PDB file of C-alpha atoms in Angstrom:
ATOM      1  CA  MET K   1      10.257-115.625 -79.491  1.00  0.00           C
ATOM      2  CA  ASN K   2      13.816-115.636 -79.961  1.00  0.00           C
ATOM      3  CA  HIS K   3      13.726-115.306 -83.829  1.00  0.00           C
ATOM      4  CA  ASP K   4      11.699-112.892 -86.195  1.00  0.00           C
ATOM      5  CA  ARG K   5      10.207-115.342 -88.056  1.00  0.00           C
ATOM      6  CA  ASP K   6       8.759-116.881 -85.117  1.00  0.00           C
ATOM      7  CA  ARG K   7       7.913-113.074 -83.713  1.00  0.00           C
ATOM      8  CA  ALA K   8       6.441-112.565 -87.459  1.00  0.00           C
ATOM      9  CA  ALA K   9       4.364-115.413 -87.494  1.00  0.00           C
ATOM     10  CA  VAL K  10       2.527-115.089 -83.748  1.00  0.00           C
ATOM     11  CA  LEU K  11       2.052-111.189 -84.664  1.00  0.00           C
ATOM     12  CA  LEU K  12       0.346-112.246 -87.948  1.00  0.00           C
ATOM     13  CA  TYR K  13      -1.670-115.018 -86.422  1.00  0.00           C
ATOM     14  CA  VAL K  14      -2.762-112.494 -83.589  1.00  0.00           C
ATOM     15  CA  SER K  15      -3.698-109.611 -85.729  1.00  0.00           C
ATOM     16  CA  SER K  16      -5.205-111.435 -88.696  1.00  0.00           C
ATOM     17  CA  GLY K  17      -7.072-114.326 -87.175  1.00  0.00           C
ATOM     18  CA  ALA K  18      -5.543-116.562 -89.747  1.00  0.00           C
ATOM     19  CA  ARG K  19      -5.748-120.518 -89.161  1.00  0.00           C
ATOM     20  CA  ALA K  20      -2.383-122.039 -88.765  1.00  0.00           C
ATOM     21  CA  SER K  21      -2.442-124.008 -92.147  1.00  0.00           C
ATOM     22  CA  GLU K  22      -3.456-120.572 -93.933  1.00  0.00           C
ATOM     23  CA  LEU K  23      -0.718-118.698 -92.597  1.00  0.00           C
ATOM     24  CA  LEU K  24       1.937-121.267 -93.485  1.00  0.00           C
ATOM     25  CA  GLY K  25       1.541-121.127 -97.164  1.00  0.00           C
ATOM     26  CA  VAL K  26       1.535-117.391 -97.386  1.00  0.00           C
ATOM     27  CA  THR K  27       4.183-116.606-100.527  1.00  0.00           C
ATOM     28  CA  PRO K  28       5.874-113.432-101.265  1.00  0.00           C
ATOM     29  CA  ALA K  29       3.506-112.907-103.840  1.00  0.00           C
ATOM     30  CA  ASP K  30       0.560-112.838-101.240  1.00  0.00           C
ATOM     31  CA  VAL K  31       1.881-110.023 -99.149  1.00  0.00           C
ATOM     32  CA  ASP K  32       0.605-106.862-100.153  1.00  0.00           C
ATOM     33  CA  TRP K  33       2.820-104.494 -98.259  1.00  0.00           C
ATOM     34  CA  PRO K  34       1.240-101.206 -99.106  1.00  0.00           C
ATOM     35  CA  ALA K  35      -2.201-102.154 -98.483  1.00  0.00           C
ATOM     36  CA  GLN K  36      -1.331-104.479 -95.119  1.00  0.00           C
ATOM     37  CA  ILE K  37      -2.982-107.211 -96.621  1.00  0.00           C
ATOM     38  CA  VAL K  38      -1.791-110.699 -96.744  1.00  0.00           C
ATOM     39  CA  TYR K  39      -3.594-113.381 -99.176  1.00  0.00           C
ATOM     40  CA  VAL K  40      -4.341-116.869 -97.878  1.00  0.00           C
ATOM     41  CA  VAL K  41      -5.701-119.627 -99.317  1.00  0.00           C
ATOM     42  CA  SER K  42      -8.917-120.315 -97.214  1.00  0.00           C
ATOM     43  CA  LYS K  43      -9.362-123.562 -95.425  1.00  0.00           C
ATOM     44  CA  GLY K  44     -13.189-123.870 -96.276  1.00  0.00           C
ATOM     45  CA  THR K  45     -13.576-122.391 -99.638  1.00  0.00           C
ATOM     46  CA  LYS K  46      -9.848-123.045-100.852  1.00  0.00           C
ATOM     47  CA  LEU K  47     -10.145-119.478-102.597  1.00  0.00           C
ATOM     48  CA  ARG K  48      -7.360-116.712-102.319  1.00  0.00           C
ATOM     49  CA  GLU K  49      -8.544-114.634 -99.981  1.00  0.00           C
ATOM     50  CA  PRO K  50      -7.361-111.207 -98.067  1.00  0.00           C
ATOM     51  CA  ILE K  51      -6.787-111.221 -94.525  1.00  0.00           C
ATOM     52  CA  PRO K  52      -5.552-107.745 -92.461  1.00  0.00           C
ATOM     53  CA  ALA K  53      -2.152-107.525 -91.230  1.00  0.00           C
ATOM     54  CA  SER K  54      -0.939-105.299 -88.366  1.00  0.00           C
ATOM     55  CA  PRO K  55       1.817-103.013 -89.414  1.00  0.00           C
ATOM     56  CA  GLN K  56       4.041-104.383 -86.390  1.00  0.00           C
ATOM     57  CA  ALA K  57       3.704-107.798 -88.004  1.00  0.00           C
ATOM     58  CA  LEU K  58       4.423-106.937 -91.414  1.00  0.00           C
ATOM     59  CA  ALA K  59       7.742-104.789 -89.956  1.00  0.00           C
ATOM     60  CA  VAL K  60       8.942-108.022 -88.134  1.00  0.00           C
ATOM     61  CA  LEU K  61       8.268-110.202 -91.394  1.00  0.00           C
ATOM     62  CA  ALA K  62      10.269-107.487 -93.593  1.00  0.00           C
ATOM     63  CA  ALA K  63      13.043-107.971 -90.941  1.00  0.00           C
ATOM     64  CA  TYR K  64      12.724-111.654 -91.349  1.00  0.00           C
ATOM     65  CA  LEU K  65      12.739-111.660 -95.116  1.00  0.00           C
ATOM     66  CA  ASP K  66      15.456-109.091 -95.155  1.00  0.00           C
ATOM     67  CA  ALA K  67      17.801-111.267 -93.161  1.00  0.00           C
ATOM     68  CA  MET K  68      17.206-114.693 -94.381  1.00  0.00           C
ATOM     69  CA  GLY K  69      16.347-113.247 -98.009  1.00  0.00           C
ATOM     70  CA  MET K  70      13.192-113.595-100.059  1.00  0.00           C
ATOM     71  CA  PRO K  71      12.250-117.196-101.171  1.00  0.00           C
ATOM     72  CA  ALA K  72      11.184-117.776-104.650  1.00  0.00           C
ATOM     73  CA  PRO K  73       8.025-116.071-105.403  1.00  0.00           C
ATOM     74  CA  HIS K  74       6.115-119.639-105.337  1.00  0.00           C
ATOM     75  CA  GLU K  75       7.548-120.756-101.849  1.00  0.00           C
ATOM     76  CA  PRO K  76       6.371-119.985 -98.410  1.00  0.00           C
ATOM     77  CA  VAL K  77       7.997-117.068 -96.801  1.00  0.00           C
ATOM     78  CA  PHE K  78       8.076-119.266 -93.589  1.00  0.00           C
ATOM     79  CA  ARG K  79      11.012-121.464 -94.190  1.00  0.00           C
ATOM     80  CA  THR K  80      13.202-123.702 -91.438  1.00  0.00           C
ATOM     81  CA  ARG K  81      16.264-122.376 -89.786  1.00  0.00           C
ATOM     82  CA  ARG K  82      18.105-125.698 -89.780  1.00  0.00           C
ATOM     83  CA  GLY K  83      19.031-128.190 -91.926  1.00  0.00           C
ATOM     84  CA  PRO K  84      17.938-128.081 -96.031  1.00  0.00           C
ATOM     85  CA  ASP K  85      15.806-124.793 -96.944  1.00  0.00           C
ATOM     86  CA  LYS K  86      12.256-125.928 -96.853  1.00  0.00           C
ATOM     87  CA  PRO K  87       8.776-124.384 -95.958  1.00  0.00           C
ATOM     88  CA  LEU K  88       7.884-124.524 -92.050  1.00  0.00           C
ATOM     89  CA  THR K  89       5.514-126.995 -91.513  1.00  0.00           C
ATOM     90  CA  TYR K  90       2.338-127.341 -89.254  1.00  0.00           C
ATOM     91  CA  TRP K  91       4.273-129.524 -86.763  1.00  0.00           C
ATOM     92  CA  ALA K  92       7.321-127.276 -86.945  1.00  0.00           C
ATOM     93  CA  MET K  93       5.357-124.111 -85.881  1.00  0.00           C
ATOM     94  CA  ARG K  94       3.709-126.050 -83.277  1.00  0.00           C
ATOM     95  CA  ARG K  95       6.942-126.997 -81.875  1.00  0.00           C
ATOM     96  CA  VAL K  96       8.009-123.122 -81.728  1.00  0.00           C
ATOM     97  CA  ILE K  97       4.954-122.499 -79.965  1.00  0.00           C
ATOM     98  CA  GLN K  98       5.432-125.486 -77.410  1.00  0.00           C
ATOM     99  CA  ARG K  99       9.151-124.039 -76.907  1.00  0.00           C
ATOM    100  CA  ALA K 100       7.733-120.546 -76.013  1.00  0.00           C
ATOM    101  CA  ASN K 101       4.783-122.342 -73.815  1.00  0.00           C
ATOM    102  CA  ASP K 102       7.779-124.232 -71.770  1.00  0.00           C
ATOM    103  CA  ARG K 103       9.468-120.948 -71.017  1.00  0.00           C
ATOM    104  CA  LEU K 104       6.329-119.117 -70.089  1.00  0.00           C
ATOM    105  CA  GLY K 105       4.609-121.639 -68.256  1.00  0.00           C
ATOM    106  CA  THR K 106       1.440-121.354 -70.508  1.00  0.00           C
ATOM    107  CA  ASN K 107      -0.061-124.020 -72.725  1.00  0.00           C
ATOM    108  CA  TRP K 108      -1.176-122.167 -76.074  1.00  0.00           C
ATOM    109  CA  SER K 109      -1.917-123.841 -79.111  1.00  0.00           C
ATOM    110  CA  LEU K 110      -1.512-122.275 -82.511  1.00  0.00           C
ATOM    111  CA  HIS K 111      -5.705-122.172 -82.891  1.00  0.00           C
ATOM    112  CA  ASP K 112      -5.507-120.275 -79.570  1.00  0.00           C
ATOM    113  CA  LEU K 113      -3.693-117.129 -81.411  1.00  0.00           C
ATOM    114  CA  ARG K 114      -6.904-117.153 -83.855  1.00  0.00           C
ATOM    115  CA  HIS K 115      -9.397-117.154 -81.031  1.00  0.00           C
ATOM    116  CA  THR K 116      -7.271-114.275 -79.293  1.00  0.00           C
ATOM    117  CA  ALA K 117      -7.620-112.390 -82.509  1.00  0.00           C
ATOM    118  CA  ALA K 118     -11.358-113.502 -82.699  1.00  0.00           C
ATOM    119  CA  GLU K 119     -12.055-112.255 -79.551  1.00  0.00           C
ATOM    120  CA  ARG K 120     -10.308-109.164 -79.668  1.00  0.00           C
ATOM    121  CA  MET K 121     -11.915-108.218 -82.683  1.00  0.00           C
ATOM    122  CA  ALA K 122     -15.344-109.432 -81.923  1.00  0.00           C
ATOM    123  CA  ASN K 123     -15.287-107.369 -78.546  1.00  0.00           C
ATOM    124  CA  ASP K 124     -13.830-103.750 -80.089  1.00  0.00           C
ATOM    125  CA  PRO K 125     -16.755-101.679 -80.117  1.00  0.00           C
ATOM    126  CA  ASN K 126     -15.513 -99.920 -83.634  1.00  0.00           C
ATOM    127  CA  LEU K 127     -16.048-103.356 -85.507  1.00  0.00           C
ATOM    128  CA  THR K 128     -19.420-104.935 -86.344  1.00  0.00           C
ATOM    129  CA  LEU K 129     -19.804-108.760 -85.953  1.00  0.00           C
ATOM    130  CA  VAL K 130     -20.672-108.861 -89.549  1.00  0.00           C
ATOM    131  CA  GLU K 131     -17.222-107.309 -90.195  1.00  0.00           C
ATOM    132  CA  VAL K 132     -15.523-109.726 -87.955  1.00  0.00           C
ATOM    133  CA  ARG K 133     -16.783-112.584 -89.517  1.00  0.00           C
ATOM    134  CA  ALA K 134     -15.783-111.671 -92.823  1.00  0.00           C
ATOM    135  CA  ILE K 135     -12.074-111.131 -91.401  1.00  0.00           C
ATOM    136  CA  LEU K 136     -12.104-114.695 -89.728  1.00  0.00           C
ATOM    137  CA  ARG K 137     -14.116-116.111 -93.052  1.00  0.00           C
ATOM    138  CA  HIS K 138     -16.643-117.796 -90.811  1.00  0.00           C
ATOM    139  CA  ALA K 139     -19.574-119.198 -93.050  1.00  0.00           C
ATOM    140  CA  ASP K 140     -21.927-118.440 -90.247  1.00  0.00           C
ATOM    141  CA  LEU K 141     -22.277-115.782 -88.098  1.00  0.00           C
ATOM    142  CA  ALA K 142     -23.339-117.410 -85.058  1.00  0.00           C
ATOM    143  CA  THR K 143     -19.769-119.020 -85.001  1.00  0.00           C
ATOM    144  CA  THR K 144     -18.184-115.551 -84.899  1.00  0.00           C
ATOM    145  CA  GLY K 145     -20.801-114.861 -81.932  1.00  0.00           C
ATOM    146  CA  ARG K 146     -19.350-116.920 -79.883  1.00  0.00           C
ATOM    147  CA  TYR K 147     -16.575-115.045 -79.503  1.00  0.00           C
ATOM    148  CA  LEU K 148     -18.428-112.105 -77.869  1.00  0.00           C
ATOM    149  CA  HIS K 149     -17.837-111.765 -73.995  1.00  0.00           C
ATOM    150  CA  ALA K 150     -19.018-109.149 -71.706  1.00  0.00           C
ATOM    151  CA  ARG K 151     -15.689-108.062 -69.693  1.00  0.00           C
ATOM    152  CA  VAL K 152     -16.237-107.108 -65.692  1.00  0.00           C
ATOM    153  CA  GLU K 153     -14.619-103.837 -66.362  1.00  0.00           C
ATOM    154  CA  ASP K 154     -16.808-102.965 -69.433  1.00  0.00           C
ATOM    155  CA  LEU K 155     -20.060-104.052 -67.592  1.00  0.00           C
ATOM    156  CA  PHE K 156     -18.671-101.957 -64.525  1.00  0.00           C
ATOM    157  CA  ASP K 157     -18.223 -98.963 -66.726  1.00  0.00           C
ATOM    158  CA  ALA K 158     -21.489 -99.187 -68.730  1.00  0.00           C
ATOM    159  CA  LEU K 159     -23.449 -99.392 -65.402  1.00  0.00           C
ATOM    160  CA  GLN K 160     -22.036 -96.636 -63.705  1.00  0.00           C
ATOM    161  CA  ALA K 161     -22.882 -94.570 -67.213  1.00  0.00           C
ATOM    162  CA  HIS K 162     -26.423 -96.045 -67.085  1.00  0.00           C
ATOM    163  CA  TYR K 163     -26.781 -94.611 -63.370  1.00  0.00           C
ATOM    164  CA  HIS K 164     -25.374 -91.090 -63.896  1.00  0.00           C
ATOM    165  CA  ARG K 165     -27.287 -90.664 -66.866  1.00  0.00           C
ATOM    166  CA  PRO K 166     -30.252 -87.938 -66.200  1.00  0.00           C
ATOM    167  CA  ARG K 167     -33.999 -89.753 -66.284  1.00  0.00           C
ATOM    168  CA  VAL K 168     -36.028 -88.745 -69.166  1.00  0.00           C
ATOM    169  CA  GLN K 169     -39.096 -87.022 -67.913  1.00  0.00           C
ATOM    170  CA  PRO K 170     -42.188 -87.886 -69.756  1.00  0.00           C
ATOM    171  CA  SER K 171     -44.200 -85.298 -71.674  1.00  0.00           C
ATOM    172  CA  ILE K 172     -47.512 -84.664 -73.463  1.00  0.00           C
ATOM    173  CA  ALA K 173     -46.898 -83.746 -77.088  1.00  0.00           C
ATOM    174  CA  PRO K 174     -48.444 -80.809 -78.008  1.00  0.00           C
ATOM    175  CA  GLY K 175     -52.287 -80.827 -78.890  1.00  0.00           C
ATOM    176  CA  TYR K 176     -52.971 -83.414 -76.580  1.00  0.00           C
ATOM    177  CA  ASP K 177     -55.447 -82.550 -73.658  1.00  0.00           C
ATOM    178  CA  PRO K 178     -53.477 -83.939 -70.446  1.00  0.00           C
ATOM    179  CA  ASP K 179     -56.561 -85.202 -68.912  1.00  0.00           C
ATOM    180  CA  ASP K 180     -57.294 -87.277 -71.767  1.00  0.00           C
ATOM    181  CA  PHE K 181     -54.085 -88.649 -71.804  1.00  0.00           C
ATOM    182  CA  MET K 182     -54.352 -89.371 -68.313  1.00  0.00           C
ATOM    183  CA  ALA K 183     -57.932 -91.227 -68.735  1.00  0.00           C
ATOM    184  CA  VAL K 184     -56.454 -93.285 -71.603  1.00  0.00           C
ATOM    185  CA  PHE K 185     -52.988 -94.312 -70.385  1.00  0.00           C
ATOM    186  CA  GLY K 186     -53.542 -93.943 -66.404  1.00  0.00           C
ATOM    187  CA  GLY K 187     -50.949 -91.966 -64.465  1.00  0.00           C
TER     188      GLY K 187
END
């Protein structure tokens, strides 16, 4: 990414899990800087809904807007860089990602950025799956569950902790005769 517009867009996609078309429609009135929230018109419900934005994404977005100037309140913040001033389209943003892919030897898509955000959030032990579903605005929790993946490193660490925990020693609650307990439950 060689421009703050492109860096801001990618950072917002990866930190918020916004859909490509949702983020491209964000206007200056849709950015709540102090709360670190961006409002998007959701694909499914067509409602204006809040999504989180990382401080880094907002800092780069602020630098971009400072350099290019703030568009009118009802105009999208992501604008073309060449030719007449107009909103950045899905196809133009897609081309930005394709140019990055060419330089990096990757094959990411705009939707891959949403998947990356979803996987990071779904596998964060400090976020519940219900919270991630709300952030991603999935209608069904099962859709969000598709992003849960066990990493080998996490499995190794969890098993090491399991093997090193002291075993719980069974005991009989006070008031019970140990012989009766053994007769009923065996031993």
